[in-house]
Short mmCIF file of C-alpha atoms in Angstrom, two decimals:
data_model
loop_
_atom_site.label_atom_id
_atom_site.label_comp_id
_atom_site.label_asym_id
_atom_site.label_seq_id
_atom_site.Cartn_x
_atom_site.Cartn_y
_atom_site.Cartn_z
CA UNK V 746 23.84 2.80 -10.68
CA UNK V 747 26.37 4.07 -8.51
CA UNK V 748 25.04 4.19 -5.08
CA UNK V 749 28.38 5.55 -3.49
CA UNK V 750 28.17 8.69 -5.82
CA UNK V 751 24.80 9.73 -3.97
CA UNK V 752 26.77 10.22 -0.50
CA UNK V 753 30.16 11.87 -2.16
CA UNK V 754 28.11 14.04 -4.92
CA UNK V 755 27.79 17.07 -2.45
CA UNK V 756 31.21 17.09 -1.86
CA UNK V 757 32.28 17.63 -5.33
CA UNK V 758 29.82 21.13 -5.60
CA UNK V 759 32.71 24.32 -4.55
CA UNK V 760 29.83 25.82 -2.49
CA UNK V 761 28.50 22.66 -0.68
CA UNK V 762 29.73 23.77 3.03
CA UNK V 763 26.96 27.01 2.34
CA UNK V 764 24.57 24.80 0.87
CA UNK V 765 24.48 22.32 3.61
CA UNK V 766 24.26 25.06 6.09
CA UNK V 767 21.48 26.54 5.00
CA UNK V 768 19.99 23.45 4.45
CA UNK V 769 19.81 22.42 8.31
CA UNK V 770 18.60 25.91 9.34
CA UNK V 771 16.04 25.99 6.83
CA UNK V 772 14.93 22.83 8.53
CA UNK V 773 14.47 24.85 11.72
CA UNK V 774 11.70 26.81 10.02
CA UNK V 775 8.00 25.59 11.45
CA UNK V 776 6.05 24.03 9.28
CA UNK V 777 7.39 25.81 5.97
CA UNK V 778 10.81 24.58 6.43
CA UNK V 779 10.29 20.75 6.30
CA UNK V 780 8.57 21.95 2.30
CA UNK V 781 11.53 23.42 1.49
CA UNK V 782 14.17 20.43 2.48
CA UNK V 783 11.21 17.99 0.71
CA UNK V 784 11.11 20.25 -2.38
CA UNK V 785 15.00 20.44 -2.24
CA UNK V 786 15.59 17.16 -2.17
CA UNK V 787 13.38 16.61 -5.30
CA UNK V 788 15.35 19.21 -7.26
CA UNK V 789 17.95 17.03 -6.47
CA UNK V 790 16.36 14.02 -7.79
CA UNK V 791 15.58 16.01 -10.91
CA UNK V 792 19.24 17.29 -11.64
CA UNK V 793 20.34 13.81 -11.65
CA UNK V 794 17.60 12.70 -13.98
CA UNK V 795 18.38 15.66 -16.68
CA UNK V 796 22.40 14.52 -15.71
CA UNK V 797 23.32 18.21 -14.76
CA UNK V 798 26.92 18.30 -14.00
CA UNK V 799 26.50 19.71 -10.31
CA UNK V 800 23.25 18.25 -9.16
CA UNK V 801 23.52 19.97 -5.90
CA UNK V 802 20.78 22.99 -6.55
CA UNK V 803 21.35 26.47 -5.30
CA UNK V 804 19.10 28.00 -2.43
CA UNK V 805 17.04 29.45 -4.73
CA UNK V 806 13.38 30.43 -5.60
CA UNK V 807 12.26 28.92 -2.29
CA UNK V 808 8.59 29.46 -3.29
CA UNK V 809 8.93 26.70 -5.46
CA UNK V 810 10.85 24.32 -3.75
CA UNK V 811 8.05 25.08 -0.95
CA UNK V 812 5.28 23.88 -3.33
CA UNK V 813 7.30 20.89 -4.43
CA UNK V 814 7.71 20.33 -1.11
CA UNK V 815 4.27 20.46 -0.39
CA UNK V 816 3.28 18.63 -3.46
CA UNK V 817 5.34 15.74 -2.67
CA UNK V 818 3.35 15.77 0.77
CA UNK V 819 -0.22 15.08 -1.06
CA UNK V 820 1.73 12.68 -3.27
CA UNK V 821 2.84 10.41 -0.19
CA UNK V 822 -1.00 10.59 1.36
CA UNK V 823 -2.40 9.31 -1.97
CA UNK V 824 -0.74 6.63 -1.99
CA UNK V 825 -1.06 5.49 1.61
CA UNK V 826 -4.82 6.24 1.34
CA UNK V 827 -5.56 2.75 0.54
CA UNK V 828 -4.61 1.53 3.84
CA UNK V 829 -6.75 4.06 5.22
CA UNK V 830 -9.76 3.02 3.75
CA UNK V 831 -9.05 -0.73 4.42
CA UNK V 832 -8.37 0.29 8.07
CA UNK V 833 -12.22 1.55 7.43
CA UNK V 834 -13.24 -1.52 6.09
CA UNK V 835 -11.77 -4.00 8.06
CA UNK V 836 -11.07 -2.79 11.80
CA UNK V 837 -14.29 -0.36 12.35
CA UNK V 838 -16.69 -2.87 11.44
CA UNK V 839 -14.82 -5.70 13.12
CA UNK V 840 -15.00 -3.07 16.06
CA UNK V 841 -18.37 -2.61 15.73
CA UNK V 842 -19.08 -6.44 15.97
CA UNK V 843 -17.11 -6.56 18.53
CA UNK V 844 -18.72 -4.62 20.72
CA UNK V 845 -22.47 -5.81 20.09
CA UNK V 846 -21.19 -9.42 20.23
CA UNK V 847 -19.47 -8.32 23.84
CA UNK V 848 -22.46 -6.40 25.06
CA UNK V 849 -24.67 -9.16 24.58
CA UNK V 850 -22.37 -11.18 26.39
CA UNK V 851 -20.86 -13.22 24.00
CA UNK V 852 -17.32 -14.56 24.35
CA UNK V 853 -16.16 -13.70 20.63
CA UNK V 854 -15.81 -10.48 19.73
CA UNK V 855 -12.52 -9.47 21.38
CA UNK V 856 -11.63 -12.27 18.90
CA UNK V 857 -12.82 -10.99 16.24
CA UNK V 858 -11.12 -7.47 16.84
CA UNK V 859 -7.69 -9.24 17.87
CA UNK V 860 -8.34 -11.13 14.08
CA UNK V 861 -9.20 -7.91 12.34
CA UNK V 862 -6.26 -6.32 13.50
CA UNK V 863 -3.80 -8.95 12.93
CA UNK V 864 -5.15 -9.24 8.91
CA UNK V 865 -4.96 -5.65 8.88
CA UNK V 866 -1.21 -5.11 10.20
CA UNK V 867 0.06 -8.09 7.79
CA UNK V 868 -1.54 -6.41 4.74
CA UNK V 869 -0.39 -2.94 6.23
CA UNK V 870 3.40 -4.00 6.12
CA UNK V 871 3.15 -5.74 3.09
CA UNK V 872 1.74 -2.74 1.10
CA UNK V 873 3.85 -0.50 3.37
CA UNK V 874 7.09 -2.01 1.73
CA UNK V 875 5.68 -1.84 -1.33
CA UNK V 876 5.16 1.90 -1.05
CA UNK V 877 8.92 2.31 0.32
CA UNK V 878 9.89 1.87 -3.42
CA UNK V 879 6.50 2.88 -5.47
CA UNK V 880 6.55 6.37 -3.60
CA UNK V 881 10.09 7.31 -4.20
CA UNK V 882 9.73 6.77 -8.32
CA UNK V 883 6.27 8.54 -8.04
CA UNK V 884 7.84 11.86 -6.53
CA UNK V 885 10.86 11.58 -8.87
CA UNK V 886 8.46 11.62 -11.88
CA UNK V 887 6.66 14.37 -10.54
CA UNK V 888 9.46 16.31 -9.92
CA UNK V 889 10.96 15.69 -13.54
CA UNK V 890 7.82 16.38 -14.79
CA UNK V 891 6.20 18.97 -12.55
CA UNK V 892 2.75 17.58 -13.10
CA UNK V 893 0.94 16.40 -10.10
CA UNK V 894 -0.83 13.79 -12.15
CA UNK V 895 1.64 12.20 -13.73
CA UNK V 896 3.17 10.76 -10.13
CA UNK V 897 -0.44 9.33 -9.97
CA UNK V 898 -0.08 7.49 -12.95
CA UNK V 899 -0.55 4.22 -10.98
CA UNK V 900 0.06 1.50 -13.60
CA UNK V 901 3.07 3.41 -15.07
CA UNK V 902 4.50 3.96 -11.83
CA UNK V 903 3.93 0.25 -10.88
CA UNK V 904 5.21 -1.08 -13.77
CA UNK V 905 8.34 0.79 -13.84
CA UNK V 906 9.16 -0.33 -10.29
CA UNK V 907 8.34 -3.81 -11.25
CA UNK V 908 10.60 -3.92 -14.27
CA UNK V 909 13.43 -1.94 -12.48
CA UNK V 910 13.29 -3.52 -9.00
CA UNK V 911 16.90 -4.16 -8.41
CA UNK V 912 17.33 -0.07 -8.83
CA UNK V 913 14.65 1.02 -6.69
CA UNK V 914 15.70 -1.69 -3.97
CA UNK V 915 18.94 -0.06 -3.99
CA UNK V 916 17.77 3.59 -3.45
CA UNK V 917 15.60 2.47 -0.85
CA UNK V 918 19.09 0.79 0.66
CA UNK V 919 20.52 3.74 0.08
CA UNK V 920 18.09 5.74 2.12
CA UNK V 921 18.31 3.74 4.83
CA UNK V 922 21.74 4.21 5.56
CA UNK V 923 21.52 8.09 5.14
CA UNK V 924 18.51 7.53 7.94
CA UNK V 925 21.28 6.05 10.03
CA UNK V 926 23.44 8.97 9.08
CA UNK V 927 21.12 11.65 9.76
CA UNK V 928 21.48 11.85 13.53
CA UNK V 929 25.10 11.23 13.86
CA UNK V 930 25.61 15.26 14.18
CA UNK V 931 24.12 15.46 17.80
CA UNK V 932 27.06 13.18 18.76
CA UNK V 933 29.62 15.66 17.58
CA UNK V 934 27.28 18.34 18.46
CA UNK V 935 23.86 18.98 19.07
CA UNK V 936 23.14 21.33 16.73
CA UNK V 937 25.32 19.41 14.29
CA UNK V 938 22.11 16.89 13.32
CA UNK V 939 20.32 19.58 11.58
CA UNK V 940 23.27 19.62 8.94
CA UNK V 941 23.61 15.67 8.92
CA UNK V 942 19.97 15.33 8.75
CA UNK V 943 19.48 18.09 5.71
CA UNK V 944 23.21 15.98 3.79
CA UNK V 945 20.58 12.80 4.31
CA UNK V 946 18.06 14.19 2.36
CA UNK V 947 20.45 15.07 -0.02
CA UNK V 948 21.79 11.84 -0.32
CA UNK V 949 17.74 10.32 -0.73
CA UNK V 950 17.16 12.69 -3.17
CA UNK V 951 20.70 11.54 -5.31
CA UNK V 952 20.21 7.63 -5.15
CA UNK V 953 16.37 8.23 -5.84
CA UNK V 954 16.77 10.11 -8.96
CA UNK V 955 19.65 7.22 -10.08
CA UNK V 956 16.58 4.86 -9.87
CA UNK V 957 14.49 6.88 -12.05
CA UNK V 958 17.37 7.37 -14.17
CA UNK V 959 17.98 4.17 -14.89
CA UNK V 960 14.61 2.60 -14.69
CA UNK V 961 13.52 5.24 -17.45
CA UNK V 962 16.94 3.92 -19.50
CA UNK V 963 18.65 7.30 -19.57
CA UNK V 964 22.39 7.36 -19.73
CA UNK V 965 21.62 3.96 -21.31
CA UNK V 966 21.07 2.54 -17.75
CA UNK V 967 24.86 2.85 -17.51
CA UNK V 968 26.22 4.01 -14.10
CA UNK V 969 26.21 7.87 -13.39
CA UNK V 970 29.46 9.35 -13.81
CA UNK V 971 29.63 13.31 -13.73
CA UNK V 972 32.47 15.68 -15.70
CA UNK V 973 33.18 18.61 -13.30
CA UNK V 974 32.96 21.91 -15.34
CA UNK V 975 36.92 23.41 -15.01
#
């Protein structure tokens, strides 16, 4: 992998300056317009995958990107439902005990809540990092694939994090620099953090699709290395 290519690839695209533009006011579009940077940055993820030469895509077909965008959404809720149905199972009943042990007078049940939620934050954060690299390869393979169920492949998707960790724990690095980039515009500018925000998701979208690329052993795992057309 070659983490430094994912913040310099949009640089090396003759019509990036357009592309990035667009790209932040798209952003300023309710509702629709966080789709379209989501479904953007998995076409971005997918031209690294398939190796295309100038992975940066163009602004176009925006109903697609919109229900990539969208699809990527549901993706992300599947896989945090678990925690929602352990929130179920652990804090409302301990809640629920907790209050009939307190209305009867009883000393114990804002210990037992305090407990319940304590169990349930450690097991949230552990299966919250988890997620920060078992989501990323999920949305990647959907996007390479475009079928919905194949990012809810759980065991595939598990096991390819599991026997590519080092590569997935690098985009995830990777994306949590470009977080730190992403608001660096309103300092120049306020208006500038759209654009720096939007070349963030670009930059996600790049190291997350070298993870997939490499985990799924194309390019022979070998670093990423594009040939500019002349």
């Amino acid at each position: 992998m070659d983490i430094g290519k994912a913040f310099t690839f949009v640089f090396d695209d003759e019509r990036w300056v357009t592309k990035v533009l667009i790209g932040g006011l798209v952003g300023l579009i309710p509702f629709v317009g966080q789709f379209l940077v989501q479904g953007y940055m998995l076409e971005v993820a997918r031209n690294v995958v398939q190796e295309a030469a100038r992975p940066l895509p163009e602004w176009d077909d925006w109903g697609t990107k919109i229900v990539r965008g969208l699809m990527a959404a549901i993706i992300s809720f599947v896989y945090g439902l678990p925690l929602l149905l352990l929130a179920c199972i652990i804090l409302f009943p301990a809640m629920l005990i907790g209050s009939a042990m307190s209305n009867g007078g009883g000393d114990g049940g804002g210990a037992i809540v305090t407990l319940a939620t304590l169990c349930f934050a450690l097991i949230a954060f552990i299966y919250g990092l988890a997620m920060m690299l078992v989501v990323p390869a999920a949305l990647v393979r959907y996007a390479v694939t475009d079928d919905f169920m194949a990012a809810l492949a759980f065991g595939e998707i598990f096991g390819l994090v599991r026997s590519h960790l080092g590569a997935f724990l690098m985009a995830w690095l990777a994306a949590l620099i470009a977080g730190l980039i992403a608001p660096l515009g309103a300092i120049a500018c306020g208006i500038g953090a759209l654009f720096t925000a939007f070349y963030a998701q670009t930059v996600i979208g790049h190291a997350y699709g070298q993870a997939y690329l490499t985990a799924t052993g194309g390019a022979a795992g070998q670093p990423i290395a594009y040939e500019l057309p002349s």
